[in-house]
mmCIF file of C-alpha atoms in Angstrom:
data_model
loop_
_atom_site.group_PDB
_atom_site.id
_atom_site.type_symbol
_atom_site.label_atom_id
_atom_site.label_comp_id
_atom_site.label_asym_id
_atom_site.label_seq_id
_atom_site.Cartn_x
_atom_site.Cartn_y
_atom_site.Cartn_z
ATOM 1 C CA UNK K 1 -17.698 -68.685 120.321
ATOM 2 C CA UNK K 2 -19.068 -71.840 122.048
ATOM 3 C CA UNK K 3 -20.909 -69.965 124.633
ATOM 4 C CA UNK K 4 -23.074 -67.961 121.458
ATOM 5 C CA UNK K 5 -23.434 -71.552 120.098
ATOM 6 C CA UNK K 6 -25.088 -72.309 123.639
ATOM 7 C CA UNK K 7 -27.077 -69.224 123.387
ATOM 8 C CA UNK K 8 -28.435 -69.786 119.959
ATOM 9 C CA UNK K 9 -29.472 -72.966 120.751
ATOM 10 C CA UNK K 10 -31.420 -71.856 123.830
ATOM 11 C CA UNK K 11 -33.223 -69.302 121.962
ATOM 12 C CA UNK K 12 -34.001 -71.396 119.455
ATOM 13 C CA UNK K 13 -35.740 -74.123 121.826
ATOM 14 C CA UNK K 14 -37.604 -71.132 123.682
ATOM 15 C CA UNK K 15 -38.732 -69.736 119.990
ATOM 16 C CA UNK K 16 -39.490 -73.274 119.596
ATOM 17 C CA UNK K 17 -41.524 -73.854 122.826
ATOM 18 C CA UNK K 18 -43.272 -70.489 122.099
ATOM 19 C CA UNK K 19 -44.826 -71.254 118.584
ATOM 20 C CA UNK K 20 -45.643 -74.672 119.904
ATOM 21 C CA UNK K 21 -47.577 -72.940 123.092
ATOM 22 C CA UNK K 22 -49.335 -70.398 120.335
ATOM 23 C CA UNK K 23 -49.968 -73.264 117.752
ATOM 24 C CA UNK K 24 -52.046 -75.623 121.089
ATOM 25 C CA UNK K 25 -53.669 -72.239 122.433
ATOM 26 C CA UNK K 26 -54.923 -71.411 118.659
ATOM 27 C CA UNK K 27 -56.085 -75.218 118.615
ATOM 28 C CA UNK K 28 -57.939 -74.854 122.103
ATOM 29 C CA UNK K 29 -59.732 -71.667 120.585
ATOM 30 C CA UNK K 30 -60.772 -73.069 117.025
ATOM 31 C CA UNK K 31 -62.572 -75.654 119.941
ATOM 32 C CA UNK K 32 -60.626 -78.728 118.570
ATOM 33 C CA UNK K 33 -60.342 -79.448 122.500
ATOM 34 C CA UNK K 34 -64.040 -79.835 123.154
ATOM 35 C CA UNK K 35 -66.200 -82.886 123.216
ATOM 36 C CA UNK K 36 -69.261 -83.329 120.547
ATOM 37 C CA UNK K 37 -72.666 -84.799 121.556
ATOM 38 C CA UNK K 38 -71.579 -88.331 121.939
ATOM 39 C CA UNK K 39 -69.180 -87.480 124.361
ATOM 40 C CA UNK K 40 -66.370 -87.905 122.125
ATOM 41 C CA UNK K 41 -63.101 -85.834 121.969
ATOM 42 C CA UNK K 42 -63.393 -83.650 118.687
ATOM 43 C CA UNK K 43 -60.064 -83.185 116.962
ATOM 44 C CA UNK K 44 -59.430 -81.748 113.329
ATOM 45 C CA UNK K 45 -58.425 -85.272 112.559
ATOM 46 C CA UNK K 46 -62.198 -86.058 112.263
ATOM 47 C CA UNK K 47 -62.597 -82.996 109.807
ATOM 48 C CA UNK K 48 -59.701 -84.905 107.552
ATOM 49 C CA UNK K 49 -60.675 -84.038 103.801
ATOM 50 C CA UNK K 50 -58.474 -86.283 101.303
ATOM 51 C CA UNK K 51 -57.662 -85.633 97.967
ATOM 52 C CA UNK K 52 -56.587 -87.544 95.057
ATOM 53 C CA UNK K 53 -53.478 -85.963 94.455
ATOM 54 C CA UNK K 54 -51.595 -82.797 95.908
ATOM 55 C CA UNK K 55 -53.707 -79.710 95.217
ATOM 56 C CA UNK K 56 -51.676 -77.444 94.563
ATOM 57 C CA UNK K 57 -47.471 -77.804 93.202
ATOM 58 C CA UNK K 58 -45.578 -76.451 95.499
ATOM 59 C CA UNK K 59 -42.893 -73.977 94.758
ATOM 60 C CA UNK K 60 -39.697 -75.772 93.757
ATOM 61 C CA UNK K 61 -42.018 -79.325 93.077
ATOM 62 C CA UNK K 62 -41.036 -80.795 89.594
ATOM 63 C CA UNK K 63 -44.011 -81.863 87.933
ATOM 64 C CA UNK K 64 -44.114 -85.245 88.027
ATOM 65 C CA UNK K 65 -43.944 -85.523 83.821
ATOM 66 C CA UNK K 66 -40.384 -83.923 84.118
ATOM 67 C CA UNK K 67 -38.756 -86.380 86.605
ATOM 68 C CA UNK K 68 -35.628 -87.973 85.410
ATOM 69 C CA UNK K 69 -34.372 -91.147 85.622
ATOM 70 C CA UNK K 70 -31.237 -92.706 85.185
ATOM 71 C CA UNK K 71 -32.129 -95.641 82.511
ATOM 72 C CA UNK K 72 -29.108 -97.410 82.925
ATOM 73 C CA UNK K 73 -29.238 -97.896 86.899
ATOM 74 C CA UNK K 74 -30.537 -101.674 87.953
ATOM 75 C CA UNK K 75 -31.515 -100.286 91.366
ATOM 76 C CA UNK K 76 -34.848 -102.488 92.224
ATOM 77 C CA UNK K 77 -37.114 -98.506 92.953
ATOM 78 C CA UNK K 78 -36.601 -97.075 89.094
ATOM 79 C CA UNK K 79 -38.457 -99.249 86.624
ATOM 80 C CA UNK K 80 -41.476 -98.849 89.492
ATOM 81 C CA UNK K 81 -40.888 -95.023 89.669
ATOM 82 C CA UNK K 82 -40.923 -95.322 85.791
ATOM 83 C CA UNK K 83 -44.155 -96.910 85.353
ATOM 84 C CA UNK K 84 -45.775 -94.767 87.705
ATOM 85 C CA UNK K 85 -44.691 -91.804 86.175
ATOM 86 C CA UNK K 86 -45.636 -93.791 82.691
ATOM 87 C CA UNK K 87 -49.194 -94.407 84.005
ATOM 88 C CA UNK K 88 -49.760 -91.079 85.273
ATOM 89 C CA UNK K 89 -48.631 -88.508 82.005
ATOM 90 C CA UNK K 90 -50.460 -91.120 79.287
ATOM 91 C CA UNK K 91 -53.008 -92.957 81.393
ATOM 92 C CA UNK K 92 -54.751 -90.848 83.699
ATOM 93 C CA UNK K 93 -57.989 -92.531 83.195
ATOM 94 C CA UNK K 94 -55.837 -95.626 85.107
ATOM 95 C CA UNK K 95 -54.613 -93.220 87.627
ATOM 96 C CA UNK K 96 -58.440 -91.842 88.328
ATOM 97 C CA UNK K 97 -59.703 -95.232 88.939
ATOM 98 C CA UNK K 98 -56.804 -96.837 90.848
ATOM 99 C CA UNK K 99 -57.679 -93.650 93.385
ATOM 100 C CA UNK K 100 -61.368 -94.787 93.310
ATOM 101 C CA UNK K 101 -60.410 -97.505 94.549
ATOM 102 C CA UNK K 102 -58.220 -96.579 97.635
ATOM 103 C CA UNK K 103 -60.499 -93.682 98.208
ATOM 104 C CA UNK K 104 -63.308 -96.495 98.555
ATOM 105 C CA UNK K 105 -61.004 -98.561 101.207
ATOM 106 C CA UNK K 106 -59.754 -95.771 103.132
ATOM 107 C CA UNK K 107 -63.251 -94.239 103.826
ATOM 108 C CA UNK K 108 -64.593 -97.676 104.797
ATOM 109 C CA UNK K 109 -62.416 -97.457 107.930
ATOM 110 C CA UNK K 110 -64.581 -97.687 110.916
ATOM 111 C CA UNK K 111 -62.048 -95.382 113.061
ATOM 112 C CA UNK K 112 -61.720 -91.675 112.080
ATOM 113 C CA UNK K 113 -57.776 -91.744 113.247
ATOM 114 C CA UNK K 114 -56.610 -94.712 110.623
ATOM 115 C CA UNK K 115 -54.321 -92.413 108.007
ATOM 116 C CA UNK K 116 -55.380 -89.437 110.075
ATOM 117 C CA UNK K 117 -52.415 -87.428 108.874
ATOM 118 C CA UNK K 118 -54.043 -87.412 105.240
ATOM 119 C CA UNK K 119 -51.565 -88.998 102.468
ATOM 120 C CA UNK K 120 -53.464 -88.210 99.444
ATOM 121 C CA UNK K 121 -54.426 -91.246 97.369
ATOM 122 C CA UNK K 122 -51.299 -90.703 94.901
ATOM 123 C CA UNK K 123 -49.236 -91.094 98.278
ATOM 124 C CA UNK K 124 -50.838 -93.998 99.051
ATOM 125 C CA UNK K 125 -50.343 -95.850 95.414
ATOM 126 C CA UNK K 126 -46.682 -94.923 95.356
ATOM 127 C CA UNK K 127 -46.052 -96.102 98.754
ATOM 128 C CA UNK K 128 -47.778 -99.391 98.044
ATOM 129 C CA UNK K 129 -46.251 -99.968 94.864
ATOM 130 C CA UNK K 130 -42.491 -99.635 96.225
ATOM 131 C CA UNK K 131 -44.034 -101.404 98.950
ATOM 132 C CA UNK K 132 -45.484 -104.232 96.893
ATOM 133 C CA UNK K 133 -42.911 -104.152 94.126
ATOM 134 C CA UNK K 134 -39.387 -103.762 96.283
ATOM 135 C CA UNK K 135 -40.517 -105.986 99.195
ATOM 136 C CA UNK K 136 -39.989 -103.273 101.597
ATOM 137 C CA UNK K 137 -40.578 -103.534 105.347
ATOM 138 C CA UNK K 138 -42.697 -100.038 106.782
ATOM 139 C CA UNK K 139 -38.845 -98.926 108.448
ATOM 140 C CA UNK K 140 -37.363 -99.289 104.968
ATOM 141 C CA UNK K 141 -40.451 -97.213 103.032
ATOM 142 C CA UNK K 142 -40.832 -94.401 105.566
ATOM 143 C CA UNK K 143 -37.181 -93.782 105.555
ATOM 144 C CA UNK K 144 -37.318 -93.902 101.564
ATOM 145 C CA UNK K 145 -40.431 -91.664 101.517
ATOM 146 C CA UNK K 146 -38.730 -89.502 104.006
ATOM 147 C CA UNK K 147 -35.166 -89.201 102.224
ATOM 148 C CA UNK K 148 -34.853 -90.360 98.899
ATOM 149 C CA UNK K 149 -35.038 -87.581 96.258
ATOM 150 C CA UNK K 150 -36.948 -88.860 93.329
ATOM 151 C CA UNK K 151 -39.708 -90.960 95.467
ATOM 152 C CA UNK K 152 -40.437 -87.578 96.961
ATOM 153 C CA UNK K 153 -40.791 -85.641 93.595
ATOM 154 C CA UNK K 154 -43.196 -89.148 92.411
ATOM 155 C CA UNK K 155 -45.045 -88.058 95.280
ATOM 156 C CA UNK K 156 -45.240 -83.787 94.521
ATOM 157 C CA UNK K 157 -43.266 -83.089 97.412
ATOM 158 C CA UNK K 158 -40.531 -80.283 96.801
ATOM 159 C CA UNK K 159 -37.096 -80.137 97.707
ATOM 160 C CA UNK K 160 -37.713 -77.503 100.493
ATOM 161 C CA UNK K 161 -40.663 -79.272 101.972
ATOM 162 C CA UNK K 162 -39.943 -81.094 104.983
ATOM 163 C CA UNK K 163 -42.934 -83.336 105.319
ATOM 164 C CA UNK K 164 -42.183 -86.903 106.754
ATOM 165 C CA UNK K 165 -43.065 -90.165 106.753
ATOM 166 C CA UNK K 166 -43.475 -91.253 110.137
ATOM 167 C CA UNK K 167 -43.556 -95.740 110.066
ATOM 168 C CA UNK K 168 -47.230 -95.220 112.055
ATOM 169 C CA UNK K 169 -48.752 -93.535 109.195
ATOM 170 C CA UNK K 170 -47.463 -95.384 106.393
ATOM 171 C CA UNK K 171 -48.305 -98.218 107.814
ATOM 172 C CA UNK K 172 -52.301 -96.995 108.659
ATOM 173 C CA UNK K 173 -52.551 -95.591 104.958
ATOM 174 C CA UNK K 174 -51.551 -98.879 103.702
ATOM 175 C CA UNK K 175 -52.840 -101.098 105.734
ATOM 176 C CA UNK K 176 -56.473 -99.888 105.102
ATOM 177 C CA UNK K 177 -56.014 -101.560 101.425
ATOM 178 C CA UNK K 178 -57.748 -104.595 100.819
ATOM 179 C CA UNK K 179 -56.556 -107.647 99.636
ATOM 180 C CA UNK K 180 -58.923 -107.367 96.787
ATOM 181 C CA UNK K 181 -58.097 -103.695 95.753
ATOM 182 C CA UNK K 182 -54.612 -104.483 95.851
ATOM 183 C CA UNK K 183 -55.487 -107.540 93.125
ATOM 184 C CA UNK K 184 -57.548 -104.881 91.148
ATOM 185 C CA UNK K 185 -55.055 -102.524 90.763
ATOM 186 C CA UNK K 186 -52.626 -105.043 89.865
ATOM 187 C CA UNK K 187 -55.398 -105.858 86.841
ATOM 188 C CA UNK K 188 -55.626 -102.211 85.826
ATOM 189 C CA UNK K 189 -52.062 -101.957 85.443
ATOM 190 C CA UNK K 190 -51.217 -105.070 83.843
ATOM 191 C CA UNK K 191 -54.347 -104.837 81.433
ATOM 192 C CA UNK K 192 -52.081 -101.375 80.550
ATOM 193 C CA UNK K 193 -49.411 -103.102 79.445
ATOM 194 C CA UNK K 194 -51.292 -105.219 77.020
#
């Protein structure tokens, strides 16, 4: 019984090894290993297309309207969760130009590679609001973002996907909002509240 235990796990690494070898020699012939004119290395990181929110649900998602919440926990993360998911059923003229607004700072990067794994704007606002409004360190929000259940369902991320958070890219997405978008977003949603 242990020594099939072994065995799976060997097979596994091999199948492993093999769709990693496939997925770098597919890479290589798409020609995302050649240089461009400038002498550059090209990589589908410079190809990155963004988008506002998720385009398409996946299967198993819960649209982001139907996410409960317990209204009688005090933990810090649900009345943020809850105005989020406020703002985005009844306000989506907010939620359009809150994205303007990170979609203007993110594209003003002058490297190519800063958020090169893509969070879509929505990531990016519910990051920095549990970021912002939890006083969380970039450990403590990727391993929410990661992990926690309803952050990931705030985000459109279903139950099966296993998409992570890595520290690095939180903290490029993030870190490419200005001072002054961060102040105009806090208008926009306080001038909701009024």
């Amino acid at each position: 019984e242990r020594y099939f235990g072994e065995l799976c796990q060997i097979m596994l690494a091999k199948i492993r090894e093999t769709e990693y070898r496939e997925s770098a020699q597919s890479r290589m012939d798409a020609g995302f290993d050649r240089l461009d004119d400038t002498g550059s290395f090209k990589s589908s990181e410079q190809r990155l297309v963004r988008f506002k929110f998720i385009p398409q649900m996946a299967i198993g998602a819960v649209p982001i309207a139907e996410i409960e919440f317990d209204v009688f926990c005090r933990h810090e993360l649900v009345p943020i969760l809850m105005a989020l998911q406020h703002l985005y059923v009844t306000r989506p003229q907010v939620i359009n130009e809150i994205c303007a607004l990170i979609e203007a700072d993110i594209t003003m990067q002058p490297s190519p590679k800063l958020g090169c794994t893509g969070l879509t704007y929505w990531e990016v606002l519910v990051l920095s609001a549990l970021r912002l409004g939890a006083n969380l360190d970039y450990d403590q929000l990727s391993d929410l973002a990661t992990c926690h259940q309803k952050i990931r369902q705030m985000m459109g991320i279903s139950h099966w996907d296993q998409k992570r958070y890595p520290k690095s890219t939180v903290h490029d997405n993030l870190s490419s909002l200005s001072a002054t978008t961060i102040q105009n977003i806090s208008a926009l949603i306080v001038s909701e509240g009024h």
